[in-house]
XYZ file of C-alpha atoms in Angstrom:
737
model
C -111.410 -50.682 59.492
C -110.897 -50.216 56.220
C -110.081 -46.771 54.598
C -112.603 -47.485 51.710
C -115.279 -46.850 55.022
C -114.728 -42.613 55.111
C -115.444 -42.375 51.374
C -118.163 -39.529 51.217
C -121.310 -40.514 49.958
C -121.340 -37.821 46.840
C -119.512 -41.528 45.382
C -122.516 -43.276 44.648
C -123.525 -41.312 41.882
C -122.617 -42.496 38.628
C -122.072 -41.343 35.018
C -125.768 -40.210 33.711
C -128.165 -42.721 32.894
C -125.275 -45.907 33.745
C -126.989 -45.573 37.332
C -129.223 -47.889 37.666
C -126.352 -50.208 36.109
C -124.635 -49.801 38.643
C -122.142 -48.402 36.999
C -119.985 -45.874 39.011
C -117.546 -42.541 38.132
C -114.180 -44.654 37.497
C -112.785 -42.232 39.548
C -113.582 -43.028 42.849
C -111.304 -46.653 42.128
C -108.519 -44.408 43.102
C -109.438 -43.825 46.636
C -108.334 -47.339 46.889
C -106.183 -48.465 44.502
C -104.686 -45.252 43.940
C -101.443 -47.281 42.203
C -103.188 -49.774 39.681
C -104.876 -46.524 39.045
C -102.648 -44.395 38.048
C -100.769 -46.718 35.707
C -103.964 -47.912 34.269
C -104.889 -44.534 33.139
C -101.275 -44.477 30.662
C -101.913 -47.468 29.457
C -104.004 -48.312 25.685
C -107.832 -49.207 27.036
C -107.605 -45.988 29.766
C -106.623 -43.618 27.039
C -108.853 -44.751 24.597
C -111.193 -42.120 23.890
C -110.325 -38.199 24.858
C -111.099 -34.346 24.450
C -109.319 -33.214 21.580
C -107.467 -30.843 24.295
C -106.151 -33.751 25.984
C -104.163 -35.549 23.396
C -100.774 -35.383 23.006
C -101.592 -34.616 19.270
C -100.916 -31.400 19.016
C -103.138 -30.163 16.622
C -101.922 -26.900 16.901
C -98.417 -27.271 15.734
C -99.935 -28.250 12.761
C -101.484 -24.462 12.549
C -101.138 -23.917 8.363
C -100.423 -27.578 7.649
C -103.158 -28.130 4.996
C -103.827 -32.565 3.952
C -104.406 -33.025 0.656
C -106.149 -36.859 -0.554
C -105.775 -36.567 -3.790
C -108.387 -39.311 -4.770
C -110.748 -37.368 -3.798
C -109.134 -34.085 -5.026
C -110.249 -32.669 -1.718
C -107.994 -30.511 0.630
C -108.058 -30.712 5.044
C -107.159 -28.318 7.417
C -106.841 -28.847 11.336
C -107.224 -25.824 13.366
C -107.060 -23.947 16.776
C -109.813 -21.192 17.499
C -108.963 -18.014 19.672
C -111.497 -20.283 22.072
C -109.468 -22.974 22.123
C -112.018 -24.767 20.199
C -110.447 -27.290 17.866
C -112.154 -28.243 13.687
C -111.662 -29.510 11.402
C -111.537 -28.016 8.047
C -112.239 -29.018 4.438
C -112.466 -27.751 1.147
C -111.876 -28.246 -2.169
C -110.694 -25.568 -5.064
C -114.126 -24.407 -7.135
C -113.626 -24.089 -11.139
C -112.538 -20.165 -10.443
C -109.737 -21.122 -8.447
C -111.612 -20.365 -5.170
C -111.476 -22.596 -2.426
C -115.547 -24.175 -2.590
C -117.549 -27.289 -0.838
C -115.941 -26.123 2.847
C -116.636 -27.063 5.667
C -115.309 -26.695 8.543
C -116.229 -29.332 12.386
C -115.854 -28.646 15.477
C -113.912 -31.732 16.891
C -115.548 -32.661 20.720
C -114.087 -36.497 20.933
C -110.840 -37.839 20.227
C -110.518 -41.698 19.693
C -108.011 -44.124 20.119
C -105.262 -44.075 23.200
C -102.565 -42.508 19.635
C -100.982 -45.909 19.700
C -101.487 -46.008 16.498
C -103.742 -43.706 15.577
C -105.769 -41.214 16.271
C -109.909 -40.707 14.508
C -111.518 -37.484 15.191
C -115.425 -37.081 16.307
C -118.156 -33.902 15.726
C -120.789 -34.756 17.942
C -124.559 -33.564 16.613
C -127.242 -31.258 18.456
C -129.069 -34.404 18.243
C -126.236 -35.935 20.100
C -124.926 -38.401 17.322
C -121.105 -38.959 16.776
C -119.218 -37.919 12.895
C -115.977 -39.337 12.148
C -114.151 -36.786 10.609
C -112.327 -37.874 7.514
C -108.695 -36.966 8.435
C -107.021 -38.726 11.498
C -103.384 -39.181 13.380
C -101.532 -42.242 12.634
C -98.118 -43.199 15.340
C -96.551 -44.532 12.460
C -92.887 -44.125 11.657
C -92.046 -40.092 12.698
C -96.203 -39.854 13.034
C -98.094 -38.773 10.295
C -101.641 -37.371 8.758
C -103.584 -39.613 6.520
C -107.459 -40.668 6.268
C -109.404 -42.737 8.575
C -109.651 -46.429 7.275
C -112.153 -46.655 4.004
C -111.593 -42.799 2.893
C -108.862 -43.138 1.149
C -111.488 -43.784 -1.963
C -112.925 -40.693 -4.478
C -116.221 -41.349 -2.836
C -116.043 -41.148 1.077
C -118.594 -41.353 3.179
C -116.689 -37.413 4.575
C -118.048 -36.527 7.680
C -120.849 -38.922 7.262
C -120.433 -41.279 8.896
C -121.530 -42.569 12.329
C -119.791 -43.446 15.928
C -122.404 -46.433 16.177
C -122.981 -48.244 19.837
C -120.844 -51.449 18.042
C -117.777 -48.550 17.970
C -118.067 -47.055 21.015
C -118.456 -50.650 22.510
C -115.079 -51.022 22.572
C -113.001 -48.339 21.916
C -114.568 -46.249 24.775
C -116.066 -46.803 29.083
C -120.222 -47.794 28.944
C -121.673 -44.565 28.045
C -124.891 -43.174 28.848
C -127.998 -43.848 25.797
C -132.058 -43.129 25.381
C -133.696 -45.974 26.827
C -135.287 -48.737 25.001
C -132.299 -48.750 22.223
C -132.679 -53.154 22.173
C -134.105 -53.455 19.376
C -132.227 -53.235 15.585
C -132.036 -49.931 13.429
C -132.204 -47.988 16.924
C -130.243 -44.381 15.417
C -127.054 -44.123 17.414
C -127.377 -41.243 20.210
C -125.432 -40.486 22.670
C -126.560 -38.218 25.720
C -124.368 -37.004 29.309
C -120.867 -36.353 29.121
C -119.424 -39.247 27.204
C -117.172 -41.963 29.400
C -113.014 -40.373 28.735
C -111.726 -43.965 28.014
C -111.535 -47.837 28.926
C -112.754 -47.652 32.453
C -112.333 -50.597 35.455
C -115.239 -50.938 35.227
C -114.844 -52.912 31.666
C -113.237 -56.040 33.200
C -114.418 -55.258 36.800
C -117.770 -55.654 36.080
C -120.768 -52.312 37.194
C -118.284 -50.848 40.599
C -121.268 -49.415 42.860
C -122.450 -52.642 45.016
C -118.397 -52.803 45.859
C -118.035 -49.596 46.271
C -121.300 -49.751 48.369
C -119.815 -53.161 50.417
C -116.882 -50.940 50.909
C -118.622 -48.013 53.096
C -120.028 -50.149 55.150
C -118.996 -49.843 58.789
C -117.551 -53.388 59.278
C -116.935 -54.539 55.962
C -114.483 -57.791 56.017
C -112.065 -57.902 52.980
C -113.645 -60.858 51.639
C -117.348 -59.483 51.460
C -115.959 -56.166 50.001
C -113.756 -59.100 47.185
C -116.891 -60.622 46.549
C -118.994 -57.828 44.653
C -116.655 -57.045 42.087
C -115.395 -59.413 39.760
C -111.852 -60.210 40.079
C -110.774 -61.881 36.128
C -107.515 -64.002 37.505
C -110.555 -65.088 40.199
C -112.612 -66.826 36.791
C -112.615 -70.370 34.841
C -110.008 -69.789 32.420
C -112.968 -69.657 29.458
C -114.769 -66.686 31.215
C -111.776 -64.686 31.935
C -110.636 -65.129 27.805
C -114.048 -63.893 27.976
C -113.311 -60.491 29.188
C -110.757 -59.357 26.231
C -112.485 -61.428 23.737
C -114.930 -59.559 24.467
C -112.886 -56.469 22.558
C -110.123 -57.933 20.476
C -111.753 -60.672 18.895
C -113.494 -59.304 15.816
C -112.825 -62.101 12.750
C -113.255 -59.408 9.964
C -113.804 -56.093 9.827
C -115.109 -56.549 6.041
C -118.114 -56.905 4.767
C -119.452 -60.062 7.071
C -121.445 -60.287 10.532
C -118.792 -60.697 12.818
C -121.018 -61.232 15.382
C -124.497 -61.045 15.500
C -125.596 -59.353 19.307
C -128.340 -61.559 21.107
C -132.442 -59.597 20.394
C -133.971 -58.630 23.721
C -129.750 -57.662 24.670
C -128.546 -53.823 25.262
C -125.730 -52.841 22.228
C -123.776 -52.313 26.267
C -124.945 -55.528 28.785
C -122.201 -57.148 28.542
C -120.380 -57.498 31.934
C -117.628 -59.159 32.604
C -117.908 -62.758 34.475
C -121.737 -63.350 32.166
C -121.064 -66.444 29.268
C -120.109 -63.450 26.037
C -122.204 -66.008 24.119
C -125.256 -65.099 25.963
C -124.485 -61.318 24.812
C -123.131 -62.277 20.608
C -122.666 -64.703 19.290
C -119.177 -64.466 16.423
C -119.196 -65.193 12.935
C -116.186 -65.984 10.333
C -116.069 -66.901 6.501
C -116.361 -70.946 5.366
C -113.223 -72.419 5.869
C -112.916 -73.088 2.324
C -113.084 -69.733 1.503
C -109.038 -69.191 1.776
C -109.757 -66.219 4.009
C -107.959 -68.326 7.452
C -104.947 -66.308 7.072
C -106.413 -62.431 7.177
C -104.592 -60.024 9.069
C -106.654 -57.298 10.104
C -107.003 -54.547 13.763
C -109.321 -56.321 16.001
C -108.098 -59.267 15.769
C -105.130 -59.888 17.966
C -107.180 -63.094 19.887
C -108.694 -64.130 15.901
C -104.474 -64.446 15.298
C -103.772 -66.374 18.867
C -106.159 -68.742 18.985
C -105.037 -70.330 15.420
C -102.153 -70.484 17.201
C -101.172 -74.496 18.771
C -99.847 -73.070 21.506
C -102.703 -71.515 22.723
C -104.693 -74.486 21.400
C -102.816 -77.309 23.690
C -102.472 -74.974 25.717
C -105.901 -76.086 27.893
C -107.141 -72.317 28.940
C -103.954 -71.464 30.410
C -102.796 -69.478 28.025
C -104.460 -65.911 28.182
C -103.728 -62.677 26.382
C -102.551 -61.928 30.440
C -100.485 -64.407 30.705
C -98.198 -61.731 28.997
C -99.900 -58.564 28.631
C -100.466 -56.971 32.024
C -104.031 -54.892 31.459
C -103.211 -52.443 34.595
C -99.430 -51.110 33.415
C -96.931 -51.072 30.134
C -93.783 -50.929 30.369
C -92.474 -47.392 28.830
C -89.252 -46.107 28.926
C -85.713 -48.018 26.913
C -85.315 -50.821 30.068
C -88.526 -51.297 30.986
C -89.725 -52.394 27.280
C -86.206 -54.171 27.367
C -87.584 -55.914 30.935
C -90.711 -56.486 28.778
C -89.398 -58.578 25.780
C -87.012 -60.432 28.500
C -90.668 -61.440 30.049
C -91.983 -62.219 26.866
C -88.944 -64.670 25.796
C -89.548 -66.290 29.792
C -93.272 -67.025 29.243
C -92.499 -68.490 25.496
C -88.982 -70.831 28.171
C -91.789 -71.224 29.993
C -92.876 -74.818 27.254
C -90.030 -74.158 24.897
C -86.628 -74.600 25.763
C -83.644 -72.438 23.672
C -82.416 -75.334 21.310
C -80.002 -73.395 18.600
C -81.431 -70.238 19.270
C -78.713 -67.941 21.827
C -79.889 -66.812 24.732
C -80.626 -63.548 23.565
C -83.219 -64.861 21.208
C -86.112 -62.906 20.828
C -88.788 -65.871 19.839
C -91.780 -63.130 19.272
C -89.082 -61.010 16.674
C -89.135 -64.380 14.938
C -92.569 -65.663 15.717
C -95.117 -63.190 16.237
C -93.967 -60.462 13.621
C -95.394 -56.968 13.164
C -97.156 -56.616 9.983
C -99.569 -54.779 8.226
C -102.801 -54.715 8.970
C -104.891 -55.505 5.968
C -107.805 -53.457 6.703
C -106.003 -50.713 8.360
C -103.085 -50.087 5.784
C -101.360 -46.780 8.341
C -100.824 -49.369 11.227
C -99.065 -52.179 11.599
C -98.863 -54.722 14.945
C -97.426 -57.605 16.781
C -99.265 -60.730 14.782
C -100.161 -62.849 17.655
C -100.302 -65.587 15.213
C -97.416 -68.141 16.491
C -95.768 -70.316 13.983
C -92.434 -71.841 14.569
C -91.823 -70.454 10.185
C -94.900 -66.785 8.927
C -94.999 -67.605 6.138
C -94.870 -63.176 5.079
C -94.591 -60.227 6.720
C -95.279 -57.365 5.004
C -94.620 -53.558 6.150
C -95.075 -52.273 3.459
C -98.232 -49.838 2.523
C -100.168 -51.474 0.546
C -103.651 -50.154 -1.780
C -106.837 -49.598 0.838
C -109.276 -52.718 -0.343
C -112.400 -51.674 -1.135
C -115.188 -54.389 -1.428
C -117.566 -54.020 -4.162
C -120.259 -56.348 -4.802
C -118.416 -58.003 -7.359
C -115.388 -58.357 -4.382
C -117.207 -59.135 -1.610
C -117.798 -62.268 0.209
C -120.452 -64.365 -1.044
C -120.767 -67.948 0.852
C -121.721 -70.086 3.421
C -120.663 -67.451 7.144
C -119.657 -70.152 9.819
C -120.412 -70.151 13.778
C -116.619 -69.075 14.958
C -117.215 -68.674 18.737
C -118.421 -70.554 21.030
C -116.787 -73.746 19.800
C -119.095 -75.290 19.036
C -122.039 -73.132 19.034
C -124.637 -75.796 20.600
C -127.310 -76.721 19.005
C -130.793 -75.208 20.444
C -133.383 -73.472 18.034
C -132.306 -69.870 19.086
C -129.006 -70.053 18.266
C -130.226 -71.948 14.509
C -131.791 -68.569 13.540
C -129.448 -66.814 14.641
C -126.829 -68.828 11.887
C -129.720 -68.413 9.711
C -129.218 -64.328 9.717
C -125.574 -64.140 9.494
C -126.115 -65.635 5.952
C -128.519 -62.415 4.892
C -127.991 -59.762 7.604
C -125.126 -57.902 4.715
C -125.913 -60.619 1.808
C -122.937 -62.881 2.640
C -125.228 -66.016 1.716
C -128.091 -63.921 0.520
C -130.127 -65.917 -1.624
C -130.172 -69.925 -0.024
C -130.207 -68.399 3.445
C -133.275 -66.467 3.113
C -135.266 -69.551 1.947
C -133.204 -71.293 5.104
C -134.251 -68.165 6.904
C -138.248 -68.212 6.494
C -138.298 -71.257 6.736
C -137.181 -71.822 10.289
C -139.393 -68.444 11.804
C -142.710 -70.975 8.959
C -141.931 -73.632 10.865
C -141.058 -72.148 14.813
C -142.627 -68.495 14.691
C -141.324 -66.365 16.864
C -142.773 -63.864 19.742
C -140.080 -61.336 19.181
C -140.383 -58.136 15.731
C -136.217 -58.611 14.677
C -136.505 -61.742 12.455
C -139.202 -60.510 11.268
C -137.859 -57.340 10.298
C -133.820 -59.241 9.009
C -136.789 -61.916 7.303
C -137.999 -58.351 5.747
C -134.876 -56.728 4.482
C -133.487 -60.174 3.517
C -136.599 -60.481 0.707
C -135.982 -57.058 -0.514
C -132.411 -57.973 -1.088
C -133.424 -60.561 -2.973
C -135.688 -58.304 -5.550
C -138.650 -59.549 -3.859
C -140.594 -57.122 -2.048
C -144.088 -58.145 -1.907
C -142.578 -61.113 0.299
C -140.770 -57.980 2.636
C -143.705 -56.345 2.479
C -145.437 -59.558 5.049
C -142.780 -59.680 6.440
C -142.694 -56.122 7.926
C -146.052 -56.437 8.509
C -145.294 -59.573 10.569
C -142.604 -57.563 12.791
C -145.239 -54.722 13.196
C -147.787 -57.386 14.169
C -145.272 -57.888 17.367
C -144.279 -54.318 17.754
C -147.076 -51.547 15.946
C -145.113 -48.485 17.270
C -141.590 -49.539 15.651
C -140.559 -46.951 13.354
C -138.001 -48.460 11.636
C -140.218 -51.354 10.843
C -142.780 -48.956 9.002
C -140.297 -47.461 7.106
C -139.214 -50.616 5.760
C -142.845 -51.445 4.895
C -143.029 -48.388 2.930
C -139.895 -49.000 1.236
C -140.880 -52.295 0.378
C -144.793 -51.182 -0.463
C -143.741 -49.015 -2.738
C -141.297 -51.155 -4.109
C -144.194 -53.755 -4.679
C -146.381 -51.334 -6.569
C -148.556 -49.863 -3.613
C -147.461 -45.923 -3.330
C -150.480 -45.171 -1.190
C -149.687 -47.554 1.832
C -145.910 -47.000 1.376
C -147.339 -43.132 1.776
C -149.195 -44.452 5.042
C -146.703 -46.256 6.543
C -144.527 -43.180 6.497
C -146.910 -40.727 7.598
C -147.414 -42.738 10.571
C -143.880 -43.174 10.967
C -143.234 -39.599 11.348
C -146.404 -39.770 13.591
C -144.421 -41.801 16.010
C -141.214 -39.828 15.376
C -140.971 -36.828 14.695
C -137.885 -35.159 15.553
C -136.054 -38.151 12.981
C -134.784 -36.342 10.351
C -134.540 -39.126 8.130
C -138.070 -40.336 8.290
C -139.820 -36.973 7.310
C -136.370 -37.064 4.050
C -138.315 -40.518 2.955
C -141.907 -39.043 2.963
C -141.130 -35.824 1.265
C -139.028 -38.327 -1.376
C -141.836 -40.063 -1.606
C -144.448 -37.585 -2.170
C -142.143 -36.737 -4.986
C -142.286 -39.606 -6.908
C -145.700 -38.959 -6.487
C -145.631 -36.076 -8.174
C -147.361 -34.704 -4.706
C -145.645 -31.558 -4.878
C -146.542 -29.733 -2.452
C -146.540 -32.313 0.283
C -142.760 -33.283 -1.314
C -142.033 -29.190 -0.125
C -143.824 -29.446 3.147
C -142.248 -32.375 5.301
C -138.714 -31.537 2.916
C -138.777 -28.528 4.509
C -139.058 -30.351 7.833
C -136.562 -33.071 7.665
C -134.076 -30.226 6.319
C -135.343 -28.322 9.812
C -134.153 -30.972 11.828
C -130.870 -31.832 9.913
C -129.607 -28.948 8.255
C -127.275 -32.029 6.800
C -129.205 -33.857 4.608
C -127.414 -33.608 0.974
C -130.285 -35.958 -0.739
C -133.325 -33.767 1.077
C -131.429 -30.601 -0.699
C -130.599 -31.984 -3.766
C -134.619 -33.456 -3.757
C -135.689 -29.276 -3.843
C -133.244 -27.900 -6.417
C -134.810 -31.178 -8.752
C -138.236 -29.283 -6.964
C -137.513 -25.661 -8.252
C -135.752 -27.399 -11.476
C -138.662 -28.011 -12.954
C -139.345 -24.679 -12.326
C -136.909 -22.921 -13.791
C -136.677 -21.095 -10.203
C -132.881 -19.787 -9.994
C -132.981 -21.433 -6.675
C -132.027 -24.876 -8.000
C -128.467 -24.300 -8.220
C -128.128 -23.049 -4.751
C -129.928 -26.112 -3.339
C -127.684 -27.957 -5.535
C -124.455 -26.669 -4.238
C -125.161 -27.130 -0.703
C -125.474 -30.181 -1.416
C -122.244 -30.936 -2.030
C -120.505 -29.156 0.161
C -122.632 -31.359 2.130
C -120.755 -34.128 0.484
C -119.147 -34.171 -2.659
C -118.922 -36.499 -3.618
C -122.667 -37.066 -4.076
C -122.367 -37.420 -7.776
C -126.506 -37.501 -8.367
C -125.682 -34.078 -6.982
C -122.706 -33.095 -9.477
C -125.077 -34.012 -12.303
C -127.771 -32.167 -11.604
C -126.025 -29.194 -11.185
C -123.663 -29.352 -14.495
C -127.091 -29.693 -16.501
C -128.279 -25.960 -15.017
C -124.957 -24.991 -15.307
C -122.844 -22.848 -18.851
C -121.109 -25.262 -20.910
C -117.703 -24.699 -19.539
C -118.242 -24.506 -15.854
C -120.738 -27.655 -16.595
C -117.823 -29.998 -18.207
C -115.784 -28.524 -14.668
C -118.584 -30.882 -12.530
C -118.729 -33.426 -15.039
C -115.330 -34.605 -14.718
C -116.015 -34.768 -10.696
C -118.868 -36.824 -11.090
C -117.173 -39.179 -13.490
C -113.222 -39.226 -11.306
C -115.591 -39.282 -8.181
C -117.083 -42.358 -9.886
C -116.887 -43.865 -13.021
C -119.666 -46.197 -13.371
C -122.903 -43.517 -11.848
C -124.307 -43.666 -16.250
C -126.129 -41.010 -15.221
C -123.406 -38.241 -15.328
C -122.234 -39.835 -18.656
C -125.516 -40.085 -20.626
C -126.087 -35.925 -19.357
C -122.348 -34.960 -20.265
C -122.946 -37.017 -23.294
C -125.785 -34.490 -24.178
C -124.459 -31.709 -23.453
C -121.261 -32.800 -25.917
C -123.621 -33.458 -28.894
C -124.990 -30.373 -28.179
C -121.794 -28.554 -28.539
C -121.329 -30.560 -31.185
C -118.370 -32.377 -30.071
C -119.385 -35.816 -31.684
C -116.463 -37.659 -30.918
C -116.496 -36.738 -26.962
C -119.678 -37.445 -26.675
C -119.489 -41.295 -28.239
C -116.852 -41.909 -25.193
C -119.294 -40.232 -22.844
C -122.008 -42.462 -24.348
C -120.340 -45.950 -24.547
C -119.487 -45.122 -21.096
C -122.794 -44.780 -19.875
C -123.881 -47.840 -21.418
C -120.918 -50.244 -19.950
C -122.048 -49.384 -16.629
C -125.601 -49.594 -17.815
C -126.235 -51.962 -20.563
C -130.353 -51.015 -20.066
C -130.854 -47.788 -20.570
C -132.447 -47.320 -23.204
C -131.981 -43.445 -23.801
C -128.014 -43.824 -24.274
C -128.612 -46.156 -27.458
C -130.892 -43.609 -28.596
C -128.548 -40.189 -28.183
C -125.266 -42.918 -29.543
C -127.234 -43.257 -32.099
C -127.815 -39.675 -32.937
C -123.513 -38.905 -32.489
C -122.950 -41.840 -34.858
C -125.615 -40.896 -37.116
C -123.936 -37.151 -37.421
C -120.820 -38.676 -37.367
C -121.758 -40.862 -40.667
C -122.463 -44.142 -39.254
C -126.536 -44.925 -40.159
C -125.192 -49.001 -39.817
C -124.148 -48.586 -35.824
C -126.271 -46.040 -35.929
C -129.248 -48.223 -36.583
C -128.156 -50.637 -34.516
C -128.130 -48.252 -31.217
C -132.308 -47.160 -32.013
C -132.870 -50.978 -32.272
C -131.463 -51.806 -29.137
C -133.315 -48.577 -27.621
C -136.497 -50.024 -28.628
C -135.633 -53.264 -27.843
C -134.891 -52.630 -24.162
C -138.824 -49.749 -24.420
C -140.387 -50.906 -27.462
C -142.865 -47.776 -26.227
C -139.774 -44.545 -27.373
C -141.051 -42.764 -29.298
C -138.741 -39.957 -29.399
C -136.458 -44.460 -30.876
C -139.102 -44.646 -33.420
C -138.959 -41.533 -34.648
C -135.106 -42.098 -35.567
C -135.384 -45.008 -37.202
C -138.138 -44.119 -39.020
C -135.408 -41.201 -40.177
C -133.713 -44.195 -41.635
C -136.101 -46.558 -42.878
C -136.446 -44.085 -45.279
C -133.598 -42.406 -46.386
C -132.968 -45.719 -47.588
C -136.294 -45.828 -49.426
C -137.914 -48.771 -47.150
C -141.834 -46.699 -46.505
C -143.685 -49.104 -45.022
C -141.064 -50.038 -42.689
C -141.247 -45.845 -42.122
C -144.533 -45.535 -41.609
C -144.666 -48.551 -39.137
C -142.382 -46.985 -37.252
C -144.056 -43.625 -37.130
C -147.248 -45.179 -36.609
C -145.514 -44.950 -32.402
C -143.696 -42.249 -33.225
C -146.941 -40.271 -32.983
C -148.579 -41.657 -29.630
C -145.487 -39.714 -27.913
C -146.681 -37.646 -24.969
C -143.898 -34.935 -26.243
C -145.855 -31.825 -28.274
C -141.949 -31.821 -30.413
C -141.858 -35.837 -31.505
C -145.717 -36.394 -31.868
C -145.308 -33.189 -34.233
C -142.358 -34.593 -36.024
C -144.246 -37.711 -36.807
C -147.065 -35.835 -37.915
C -145.007 -34.719 -40.754
C -143.417 -36.852 -41.623
C -146.505 -39.412 -42.321
C -148.720 -36.364 -44.493
C -145.224 -36.167 -46.703
C -145.304 -39.248 -46.869
C -149.037 -39.332 -48.040
C -149.794 -41.644 -45.093
């Protein structure tokens, strides 16, 4: 009888909510497969997720070390507390030279094996995971550095969430709340988190296998039939076991894959056609993006190789790699190199190479990845003569509206994508999801849904997003309403509907939609925050305060809510406004709106400090330049004020207030003609801008053009501002009009 038959019945217990899907505690595998289980735990996949105390990164040895990130002017420290808990601490230096904007977050989990990098995570009371900014890299003698995407002044701090898509490839399947099989589900994790990619990611759910092994008299073939052995799968299905995580066409702004509607985020099982779970997309061939080399693109690069394309499925990842073990020690590494050479020579003779020639070193060289600049990896695009080898670190690439790819998004895998109505719909969605091909994509998606209406709500939500991004809120409203007819209790759709309704000039309907959303999801802080914001914009102050306070009671770390509370307090000249703005900045030091609001309350020297920081973080933020210019004008520092106002206009040429104030500054420097041009520019943008009419009237009156001055004064007296109105009235009386 197989020894598995003596396993105690408690081994059937699975982890968290995975029981119903047949997943079990992976430690059960060790009972029968102890050698493989033991070596697998030492692989990168086996160590992909861990507790901080279990990682080889000796955080304790870094006590006292401070990492300074110049771009964001932030300092980071790793700490081990007396209770052996781990923390990442962040702070800045304030106006008076003391530490400010201090954040201390516990490190609950670690993502990454440490073969290349590790990212530290904090779990919130709501069950979400936050990425902490400072990471660890193995390259060289190992070093600390900012996580990918963080090497910038306005990085997201600890507010970047670990999505289900992230977790899919970095860990075993976790326990999650029931029902996140539609778009917009918050990535919440429940129960104990798995620690590392386990056997079941490649072999499928282990429950049936364990039960079969425990059955009295079970035969080996019966036991084997209850588990997936990738080696026995057809070549395409076998390769897809690896492709599920190692085929990312790009991590930059493009929907590299689209999950099919109705599929849970962790519902793929080895042996299933991967295309039944998701479809991969890529840049169009003519876009010139074909040579991208990114950290999760090993299979993408391999598939470009003639060796792979001509092998008819024979060349697999496992041709070279043993997923159950990795070479350790110099002798083992050399043995692995010889193994790789032997694999190559199954098809390629040595030719002019020496017998010791390392095929991989020349034809698959290590390169620095485009998207994670502190990591270098083997390039799996096998070529006779690689075009270049790039190992020097380069500045991190940050895509903007101006630099992001704009063009057709094409199906990549499976290739060819079967021509079905469903696949045509997903291809249209890929055009608009990240706005790569928005204008033609929204028309295509709209036409498809008009010709073949869907019973599912998700396509209509995506269409609504596309219409909103295309600045057509009225059409977005209709699309969101179509989604809600198919699922009336879908709170994310209600929130999006509210945003579109407000943009379409329907604030009452928007408030009603948000009120329904908070009724459906009363524990969602973001829904309450959005309700508070629309109340604020509609002048319903008491309602706004109540909704914002509710949001902050559910999640005290919503900087936008603190900023809005500060705005309300400042309107009433309440001194607590400063504390609200400072708390918003403490949570998100990159939050330039809150910094600008805070600066407007402070004494001049302290205000200059905050304005300069805001502009350093986001040089294109026009309101900071405008408010700073206004303050400098009041301080009679006219040349500096002019510089700020010109920068404001460069950032936003349509800001009438900036043109008017620049005119005032120019006039005070004796440049009346230029000032008049700015006043006129302000009036072209806002014909009812009373203060600009008054400014023009003063200039024209000095030039003797009384009739012209009177014309503008009669517009100025319509002002709702008493000071402007009184000045215009007085000047008309002076002119006898």
